[in-house]
XYZ file of C-alpha atoms in Angstrom:
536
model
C 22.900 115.967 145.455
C 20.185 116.178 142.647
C 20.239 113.159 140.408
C 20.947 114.095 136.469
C 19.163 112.904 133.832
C 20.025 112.331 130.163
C 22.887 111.707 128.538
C 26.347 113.631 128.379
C 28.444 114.364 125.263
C 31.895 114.785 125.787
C 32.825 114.404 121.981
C 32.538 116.821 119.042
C 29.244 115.527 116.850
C 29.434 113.179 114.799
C 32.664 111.490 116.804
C 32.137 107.335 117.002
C 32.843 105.539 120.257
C 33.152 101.382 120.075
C 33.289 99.881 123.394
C 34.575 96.565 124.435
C 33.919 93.174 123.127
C 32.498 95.330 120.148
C 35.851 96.964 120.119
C 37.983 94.101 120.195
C 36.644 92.169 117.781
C 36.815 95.040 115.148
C 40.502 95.376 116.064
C 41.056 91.455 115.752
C 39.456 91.497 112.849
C 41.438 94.131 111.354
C 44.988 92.385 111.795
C 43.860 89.066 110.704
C 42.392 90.878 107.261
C 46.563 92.339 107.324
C 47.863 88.793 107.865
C 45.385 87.457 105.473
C 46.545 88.833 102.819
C 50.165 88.471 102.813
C 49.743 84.591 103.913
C 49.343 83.367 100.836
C 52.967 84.440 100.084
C 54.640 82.188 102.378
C 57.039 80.014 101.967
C 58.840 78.683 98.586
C 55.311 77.979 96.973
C 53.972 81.166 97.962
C 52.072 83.205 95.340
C 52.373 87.013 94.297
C 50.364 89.830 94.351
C 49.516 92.677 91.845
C 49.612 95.952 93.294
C 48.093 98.765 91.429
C 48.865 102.145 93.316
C 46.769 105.202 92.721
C 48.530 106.568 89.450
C 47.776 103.145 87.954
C 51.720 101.917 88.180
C 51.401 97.619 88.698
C 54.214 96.438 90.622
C 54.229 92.364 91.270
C 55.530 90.796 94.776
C 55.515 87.987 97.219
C 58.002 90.071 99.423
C 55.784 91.017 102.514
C 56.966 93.827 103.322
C 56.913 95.604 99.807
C 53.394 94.452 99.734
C 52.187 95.984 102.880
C 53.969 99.089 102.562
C 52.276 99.759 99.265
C 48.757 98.679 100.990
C 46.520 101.844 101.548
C 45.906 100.943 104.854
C 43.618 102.891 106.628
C 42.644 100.975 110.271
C 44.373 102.092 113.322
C 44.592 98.153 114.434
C 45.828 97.565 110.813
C 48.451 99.922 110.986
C 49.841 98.579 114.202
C 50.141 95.314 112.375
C 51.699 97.058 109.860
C 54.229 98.284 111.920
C 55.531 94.583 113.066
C 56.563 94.177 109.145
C 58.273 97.431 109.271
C 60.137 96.806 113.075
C 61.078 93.438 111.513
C 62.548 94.855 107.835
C 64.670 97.159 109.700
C 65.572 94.630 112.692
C 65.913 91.370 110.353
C 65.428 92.664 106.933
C 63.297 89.252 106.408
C 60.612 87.170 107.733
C 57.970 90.219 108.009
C 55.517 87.868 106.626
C 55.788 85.371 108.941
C 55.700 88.103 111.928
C 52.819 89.595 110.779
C 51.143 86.258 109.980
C 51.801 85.405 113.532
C 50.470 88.619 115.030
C 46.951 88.003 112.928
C 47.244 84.521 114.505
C 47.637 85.215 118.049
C 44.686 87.819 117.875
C 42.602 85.478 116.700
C 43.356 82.821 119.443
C 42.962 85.262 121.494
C 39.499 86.186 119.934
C 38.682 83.057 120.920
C 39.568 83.029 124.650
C 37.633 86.126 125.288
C 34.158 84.488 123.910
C 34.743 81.839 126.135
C 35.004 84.800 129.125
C 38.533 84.532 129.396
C 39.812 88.211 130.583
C 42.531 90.043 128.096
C 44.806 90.389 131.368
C 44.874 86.351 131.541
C 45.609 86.383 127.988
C 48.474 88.559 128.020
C 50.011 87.096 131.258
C 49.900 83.850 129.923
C 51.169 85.331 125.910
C 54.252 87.020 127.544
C 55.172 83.223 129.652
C 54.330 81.540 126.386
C 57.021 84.164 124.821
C 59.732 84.063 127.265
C 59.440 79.866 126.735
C 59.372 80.671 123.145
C 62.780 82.288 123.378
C 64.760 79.449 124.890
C 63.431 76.922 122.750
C 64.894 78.680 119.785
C 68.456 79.630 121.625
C 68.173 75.392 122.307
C 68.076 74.582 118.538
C 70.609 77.000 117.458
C 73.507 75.948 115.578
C 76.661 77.676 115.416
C 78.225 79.319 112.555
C 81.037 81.250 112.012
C 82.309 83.900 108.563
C 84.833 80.743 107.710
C 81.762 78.494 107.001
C 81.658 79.693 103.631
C 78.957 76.488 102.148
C 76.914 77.344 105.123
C 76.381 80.946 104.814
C 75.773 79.968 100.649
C 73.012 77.655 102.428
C 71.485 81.138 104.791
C 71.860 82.717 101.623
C 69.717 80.321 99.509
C 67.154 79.905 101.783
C 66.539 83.803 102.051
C 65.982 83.976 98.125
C 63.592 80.579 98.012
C 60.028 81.363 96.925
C 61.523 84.612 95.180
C 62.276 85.418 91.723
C 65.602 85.147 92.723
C 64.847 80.945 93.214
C 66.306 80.276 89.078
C 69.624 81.778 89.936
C 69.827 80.709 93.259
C 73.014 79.110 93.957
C 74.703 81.770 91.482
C 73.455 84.566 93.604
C 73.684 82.898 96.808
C 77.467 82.934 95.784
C 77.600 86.192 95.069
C 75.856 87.314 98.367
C 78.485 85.092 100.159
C 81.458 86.932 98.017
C 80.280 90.766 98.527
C 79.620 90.077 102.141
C 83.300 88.504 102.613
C 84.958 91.795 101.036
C 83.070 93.852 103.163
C 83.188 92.573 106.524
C 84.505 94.613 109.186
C 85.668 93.486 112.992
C 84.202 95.752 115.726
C 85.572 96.551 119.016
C 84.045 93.848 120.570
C 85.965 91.308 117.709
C 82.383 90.253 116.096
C 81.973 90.753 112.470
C 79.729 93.102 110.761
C 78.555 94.152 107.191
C 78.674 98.129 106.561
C 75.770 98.114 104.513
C 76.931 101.784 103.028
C 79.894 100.248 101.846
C 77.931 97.611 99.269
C 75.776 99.292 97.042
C 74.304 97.317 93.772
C 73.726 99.391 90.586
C 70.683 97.708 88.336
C 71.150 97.902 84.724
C 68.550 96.043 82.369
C 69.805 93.330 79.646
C 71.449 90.424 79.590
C 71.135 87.689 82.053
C 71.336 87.679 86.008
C 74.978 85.337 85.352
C 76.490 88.364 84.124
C 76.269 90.269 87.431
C 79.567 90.728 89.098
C 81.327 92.369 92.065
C 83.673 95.301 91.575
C 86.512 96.601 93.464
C 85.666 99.968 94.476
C 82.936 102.695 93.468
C 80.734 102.155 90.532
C 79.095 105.322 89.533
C 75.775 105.491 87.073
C 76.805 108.199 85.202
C 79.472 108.956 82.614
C 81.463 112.142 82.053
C 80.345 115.616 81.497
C 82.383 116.248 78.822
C 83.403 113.995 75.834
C 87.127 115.750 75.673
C 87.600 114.689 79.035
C 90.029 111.773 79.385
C 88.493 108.038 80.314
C 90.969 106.418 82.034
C 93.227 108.079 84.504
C 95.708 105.739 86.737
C 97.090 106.790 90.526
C 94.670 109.677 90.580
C 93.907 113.014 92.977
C 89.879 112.910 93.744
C 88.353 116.012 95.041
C 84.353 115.300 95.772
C 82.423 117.905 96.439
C 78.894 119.379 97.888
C 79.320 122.221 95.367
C 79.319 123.433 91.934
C 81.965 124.442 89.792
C 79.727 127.844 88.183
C 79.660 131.202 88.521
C 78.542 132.278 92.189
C 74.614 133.589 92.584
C 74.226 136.744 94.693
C 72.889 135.511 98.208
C 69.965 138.314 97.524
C 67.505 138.812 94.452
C 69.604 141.248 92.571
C 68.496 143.270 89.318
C 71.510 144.533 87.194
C 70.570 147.720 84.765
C 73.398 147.929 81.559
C 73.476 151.559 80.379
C 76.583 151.295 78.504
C 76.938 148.434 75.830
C 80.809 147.233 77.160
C 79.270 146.829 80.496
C 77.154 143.171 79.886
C 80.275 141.880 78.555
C 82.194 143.066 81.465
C 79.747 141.178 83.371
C 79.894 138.030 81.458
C 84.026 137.967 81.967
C 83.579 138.662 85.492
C 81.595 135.628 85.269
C 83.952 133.409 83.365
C 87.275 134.487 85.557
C 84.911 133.726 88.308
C 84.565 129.853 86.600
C 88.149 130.070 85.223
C 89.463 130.805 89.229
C 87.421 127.872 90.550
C 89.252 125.143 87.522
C 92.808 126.897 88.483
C 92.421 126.317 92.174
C 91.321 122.635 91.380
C 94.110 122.021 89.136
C 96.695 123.232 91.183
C 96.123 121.150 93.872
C 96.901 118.177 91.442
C 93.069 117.252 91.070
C 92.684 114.700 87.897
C 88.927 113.655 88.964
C 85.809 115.492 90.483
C 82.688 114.100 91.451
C 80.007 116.623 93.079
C 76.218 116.554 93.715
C 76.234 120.178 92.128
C 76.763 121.287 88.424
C 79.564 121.787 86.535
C 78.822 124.691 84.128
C 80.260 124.566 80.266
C 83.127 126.631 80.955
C 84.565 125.226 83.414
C 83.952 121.394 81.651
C 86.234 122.766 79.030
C 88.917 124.208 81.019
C 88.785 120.579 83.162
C 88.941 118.998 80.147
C 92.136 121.461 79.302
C 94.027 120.294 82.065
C 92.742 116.401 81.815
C 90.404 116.636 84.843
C 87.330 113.713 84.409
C 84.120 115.277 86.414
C 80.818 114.102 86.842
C 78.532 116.270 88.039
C 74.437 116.374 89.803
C 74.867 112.746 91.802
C 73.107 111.022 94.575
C 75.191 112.586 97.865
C 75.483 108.431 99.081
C 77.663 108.095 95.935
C 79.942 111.317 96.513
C 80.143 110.122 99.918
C 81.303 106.643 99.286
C 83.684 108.201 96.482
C 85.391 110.006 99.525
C 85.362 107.143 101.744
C 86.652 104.700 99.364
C 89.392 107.410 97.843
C 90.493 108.656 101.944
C 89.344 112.207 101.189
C 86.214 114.243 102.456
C 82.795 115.732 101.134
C 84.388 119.222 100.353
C 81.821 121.751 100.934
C 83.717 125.504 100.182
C 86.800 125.348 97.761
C 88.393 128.001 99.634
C 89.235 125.397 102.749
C 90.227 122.528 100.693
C 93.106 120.682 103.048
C 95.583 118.558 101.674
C 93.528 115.811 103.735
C 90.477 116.779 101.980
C 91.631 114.855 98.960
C 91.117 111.214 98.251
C 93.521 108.791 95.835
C 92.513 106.134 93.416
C 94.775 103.995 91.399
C 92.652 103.726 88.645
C 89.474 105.925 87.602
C 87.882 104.601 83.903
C 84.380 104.869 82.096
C 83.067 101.916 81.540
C 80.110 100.518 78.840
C 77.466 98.363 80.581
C 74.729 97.163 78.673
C 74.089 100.650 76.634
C 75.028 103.001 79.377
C 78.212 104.765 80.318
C 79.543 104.258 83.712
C 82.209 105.768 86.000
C 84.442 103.082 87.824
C 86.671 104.107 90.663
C 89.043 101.365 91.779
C 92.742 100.133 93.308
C 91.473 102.711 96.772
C 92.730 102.866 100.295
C 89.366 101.159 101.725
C 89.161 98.042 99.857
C 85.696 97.495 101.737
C 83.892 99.405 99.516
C 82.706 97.626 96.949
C 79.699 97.559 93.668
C 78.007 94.790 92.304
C 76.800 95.073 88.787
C 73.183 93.684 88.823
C 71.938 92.275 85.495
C 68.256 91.116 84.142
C 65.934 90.869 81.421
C 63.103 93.690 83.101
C 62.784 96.292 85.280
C 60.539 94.408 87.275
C 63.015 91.456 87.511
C 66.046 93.690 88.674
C 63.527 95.213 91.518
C 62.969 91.443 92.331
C 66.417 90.348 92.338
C 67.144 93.225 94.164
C 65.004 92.766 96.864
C 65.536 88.830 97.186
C 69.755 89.670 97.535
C 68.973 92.331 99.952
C 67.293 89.875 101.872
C 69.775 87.461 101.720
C 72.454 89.818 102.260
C 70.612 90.674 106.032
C 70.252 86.885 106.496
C 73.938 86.454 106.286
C 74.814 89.397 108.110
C 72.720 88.247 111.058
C 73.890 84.895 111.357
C 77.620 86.062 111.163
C 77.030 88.922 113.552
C 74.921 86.650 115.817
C 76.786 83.514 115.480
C 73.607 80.955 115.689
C 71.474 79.701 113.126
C 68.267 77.539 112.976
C 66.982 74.570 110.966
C 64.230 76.391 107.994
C 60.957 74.602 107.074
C 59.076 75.868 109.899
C 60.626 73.123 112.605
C 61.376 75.826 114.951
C 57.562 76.743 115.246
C 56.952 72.725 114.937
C 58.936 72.493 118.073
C 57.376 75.799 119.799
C 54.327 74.329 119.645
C 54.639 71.332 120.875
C 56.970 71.952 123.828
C 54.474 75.064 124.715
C 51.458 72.541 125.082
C 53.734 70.633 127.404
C 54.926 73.390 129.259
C 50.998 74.728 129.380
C 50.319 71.335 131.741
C 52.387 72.726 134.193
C 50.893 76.734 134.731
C 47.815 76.612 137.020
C 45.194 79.664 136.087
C 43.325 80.744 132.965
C 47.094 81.856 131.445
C 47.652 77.867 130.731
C 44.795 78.313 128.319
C 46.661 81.399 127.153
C 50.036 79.787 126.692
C 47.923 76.249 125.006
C 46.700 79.173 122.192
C 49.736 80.755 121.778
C 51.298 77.290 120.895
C 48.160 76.811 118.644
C 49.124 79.966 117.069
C 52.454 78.764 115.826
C 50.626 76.058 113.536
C 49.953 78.620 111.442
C 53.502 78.766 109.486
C 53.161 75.411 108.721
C 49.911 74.844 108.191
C 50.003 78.043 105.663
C 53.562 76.394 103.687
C 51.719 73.278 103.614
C 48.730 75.291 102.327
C 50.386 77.439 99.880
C 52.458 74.223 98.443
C 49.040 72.335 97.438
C 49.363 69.667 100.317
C 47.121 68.393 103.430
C 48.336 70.687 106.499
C 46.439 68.397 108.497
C 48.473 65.713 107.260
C 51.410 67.617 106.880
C 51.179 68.623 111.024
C 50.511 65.070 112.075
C 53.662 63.713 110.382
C 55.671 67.349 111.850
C 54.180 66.377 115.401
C 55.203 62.696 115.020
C 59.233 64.048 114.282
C 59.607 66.551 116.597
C 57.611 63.789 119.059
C 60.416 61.671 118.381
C 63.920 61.432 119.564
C 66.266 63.951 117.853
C 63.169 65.276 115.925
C 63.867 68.833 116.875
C 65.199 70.003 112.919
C 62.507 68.529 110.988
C 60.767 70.592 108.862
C 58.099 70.685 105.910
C 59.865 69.923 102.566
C 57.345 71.023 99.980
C 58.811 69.555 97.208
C 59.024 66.235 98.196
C 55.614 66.764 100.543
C 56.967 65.513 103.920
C 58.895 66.629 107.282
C 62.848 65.943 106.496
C 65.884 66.913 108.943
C 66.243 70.770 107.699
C 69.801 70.859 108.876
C 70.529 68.030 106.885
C 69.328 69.507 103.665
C 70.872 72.595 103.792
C 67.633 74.721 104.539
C 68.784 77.095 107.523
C 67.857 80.711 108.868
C 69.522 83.286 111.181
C 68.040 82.591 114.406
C 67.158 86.322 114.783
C 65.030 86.118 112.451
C 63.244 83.940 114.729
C 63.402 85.348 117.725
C 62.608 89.537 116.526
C 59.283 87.899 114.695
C 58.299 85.792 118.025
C 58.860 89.649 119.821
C 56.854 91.638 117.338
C 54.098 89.370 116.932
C 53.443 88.865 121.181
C 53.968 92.917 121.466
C 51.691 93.478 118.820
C 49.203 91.521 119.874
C 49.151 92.188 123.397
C 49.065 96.236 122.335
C 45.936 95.492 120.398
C 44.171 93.384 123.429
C 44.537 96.385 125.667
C 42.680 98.427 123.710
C 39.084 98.404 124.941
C 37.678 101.684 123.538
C 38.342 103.001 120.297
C 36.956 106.653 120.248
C 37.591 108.386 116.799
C 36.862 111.944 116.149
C 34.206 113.886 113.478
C 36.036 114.053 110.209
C 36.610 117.563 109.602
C 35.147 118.857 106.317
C 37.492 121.276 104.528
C 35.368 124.410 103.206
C 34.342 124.686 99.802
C 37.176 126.993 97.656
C 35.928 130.290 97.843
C 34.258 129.923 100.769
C 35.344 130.828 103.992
């Protein structure tokens, strides 16, 4: 066979191909610029960041994973990163910083392995044993908990709102959490509890201060009445809501009318009105005093509602019809033609409310007594988006513990402990993974090191005192105490965390990291130029 010469192209022109070590450092380099930049954030000291999207809007945040989803992140490695704050929002709903902190970390551990000639596959054998060890040293220093223990789940609470803007109204919020969670929890067939996150929804309304939030009974809708002659309070009512509008029905095809006789556009506009007037009677006479629908409700028919002493609101969010027909027993009516007796909901008490400057809808006294609203109240925009985010954080972190039943000492002593049991258990593997498994408990430094960091102390000094606690008989729920700048018994204090928050940001991190040390080639293709306009 004759011998070729010269290179082959198997890519378009101007494609880019990055091969091995090249390409793994790029990739490493990638997630620990990610993690950089949300480390600074961690912990009750953490600092904020100023985002400035494209249309110039500022938006301030220590949250990580509002600050990484409005990152303009363009990297394939970064993205992946990006990915283990977004698996652990929707798993956890908290601690995305310290997964993706922890992802950057491992990579770069692992960065350093591989200069010393240490193969990826060794490094991900021994990641996936550090991992699995990982795991049972966290189920070992969980605590139980149960829904009665209301002062603990304030504690979960408090702990998910410290570093946030949410820290000055702490204990009044972590109350509040504790409250809204308690009227919503559900048993499932299994007999665990759960929090239907649908049926909790918190309605932001600027002015005054956060102490004059509250939890409602029922449906809170942001929106008053259509019509001013319609009546504000009505007590044991009929609710109809709806997927429809109360108006005069378009043709289902463009339609052009031509009037040749003057009588005839009036005849039109009555057909119209009976049309209107038909859709009020039918509502009326099924003993309907309240309507709520996503559609419009034209002027005609608001004043024949308002004749017969129907309230209606009219263009809202389909969650909020929804959870009117929940709350009230009813259904989303869709055709007013089918309407069923079981269609229609019941509310003791339906009134418009003033909050702040706004006019409000409340529907209370209803057959589920799980739904439930919770005024939110605050000085800014901004602050209400903060608040918001802190509860909803808080809200998961009790969930989880509830749900899960196990909780963990705070202050980073669960990665305190990690660590060091990991370098113990690392002196018994034989192989390059032991040097693997020795990293990945170097890794977990990193959370306390960076809350030492971010709180103005030594973390060098701060991780010799951790290591001499958890060194120590019963040392295991020590953590860093920032304020007072040394390790203290976590448990003891009050400074706790779901333990699945633990355990889904030890998962994301190791996948994520392992994902990115396969990759040995990155091969990206030409970017394709779009053709100048006119121009084909």
């Amino acid at each position: 066979m004759a011998q070729q010469t010269g290179q082959s192209y198997v890519m378009r022109e101007g494609s880019q191909v990055t091969r091995g070590f090249e390409a793994q450092t790029y990739n490493i380099m990638a997630a620990m610029a990610v993690a950089g930049a949300v480390i600074s954030t961690l912990g009750p000291r953490g600092m904020d960041k100023m985002l400035v999207d494209s249309t110039g809007d500022i938006s301030v945040s220590n949250d990580g994973a509002t600050i990484l989803r409005k990152m303009d992140i363009e990297h394939p490695a970064a993205k992946m990163i990006v990915e283990v704050a977004k698996t652990q929002d929707a798993e956890v709903g908290d601690g995305t910083t310290t997964a993706v902190v922890l992802a950057g970390e491992l990579l770069r551990q692992a960065g350093v392995l591989t200069e010393k000639s240490v193969h990826q596959s060794s490094i991900i054998k021994g990641y996936l044993m550090a991992a699995e060890k990982a795991l049972e040293i966290v189920k070992d220093m969980g605590v139980e908990v149960t829904e009665k223990d209301t002062a603990m789940l304030k504690k979960i609470a408090g702990t998910a709102m410290t570093g946030k803007d949410t820290e000055n109204a702490k204990d009044f919020l972590s109350d509040l959490v504790v409250k809204s969670v308690a009227v919503t929890m559900q048993k499932d067939a299994a007999g665990k509890y759960y929090v239907e996150r649908e049926n909790l929804v918190f309605e932001k309304k600027k002015g005054g201060d956060v102490t004059d939030s509250k939890i409602i009974e029922g449906v809170l809708i942001d929106k008053g009445k259509v019509n001013f002659q319609m009546p504000s309070r009505l007590e044991n009512v009929k609710v109809l809501a709806m997927d429809i509008g109360i108006e005069a029905k378009d043709t289902q095809f463009d339609a052009e009318f031509k009037i040749k006789v003057p009588g005839q556009f009036k005849q039109f506009a009555d057909m119209e009105d009976r049309q209107i007037k038909e859709q009020v009677d039918k509502i009326a006479k099924l003993g309907v005093k309240a309507v709520f629908t996503t559609k419009a409700i034209d002027d005609l028919a608001q004043h024949y509602m308002a004749k017969y002493g129907i309230i209606g609101l009219r263009r809202l969010k389909t969650s909020d019809v929804r959870r009117v027909a929940k709350a009230t027993g009813g259904s989303l009516v869709t055709n007013l033609d089918g309407i069923t007796p079981a269609d229609i909901g019941t509310a003791g008490l339906i009134e418009e409310i003033t909050v702040g400057d706004d006019e409000m809808v409340l529907v209370s006294k209803c057959k589920d007594k799980k739904v439930t609203s919770v005024i939110l109240r605050g000085v800014s925009e901004h602050i209400l988006d903060e608040y918001e985010r802190g509860i909803d954080d808080a809200l998961h972190a009790v969930q989880n513990s509830i749900k899960d039943g196990k909780i963990v000492p705070g202050g980073a002593a669960v990665e305190a402990e990690i660590s060091l049991r990991l370098k113990q258990y690392a002196m018994t593997v034989k192989g390059k993974e032991q040097l693997a498994i020795d990293a990945f408990a170097s890794a977990m430094e990193v959370i306390p090191k960076a809350l030492a960091t971010n709180a103005g102390l030594s973390p060098i000094d701060m991780m010799i005192a951790l290591k001499s606690k958890h060194g120590a008989k019963d040392g295991k729920n020590f953590g860093l105490n920032v304020y007072k700048g040394k390790p203290m018994d976590m448990l003891k204090e009050g400074v706790v965390e779901p333990m699945k928050l633990k355990t889904q940001a030890i998962q994301s991190a190791t996948e994520a990291a392992i994902m990115i040390l396969r990759i040995d080639d990155i091969l990206a293709a030409a970017q394709t130029k779009n053709p100048a306009p006119g121009r084909r």
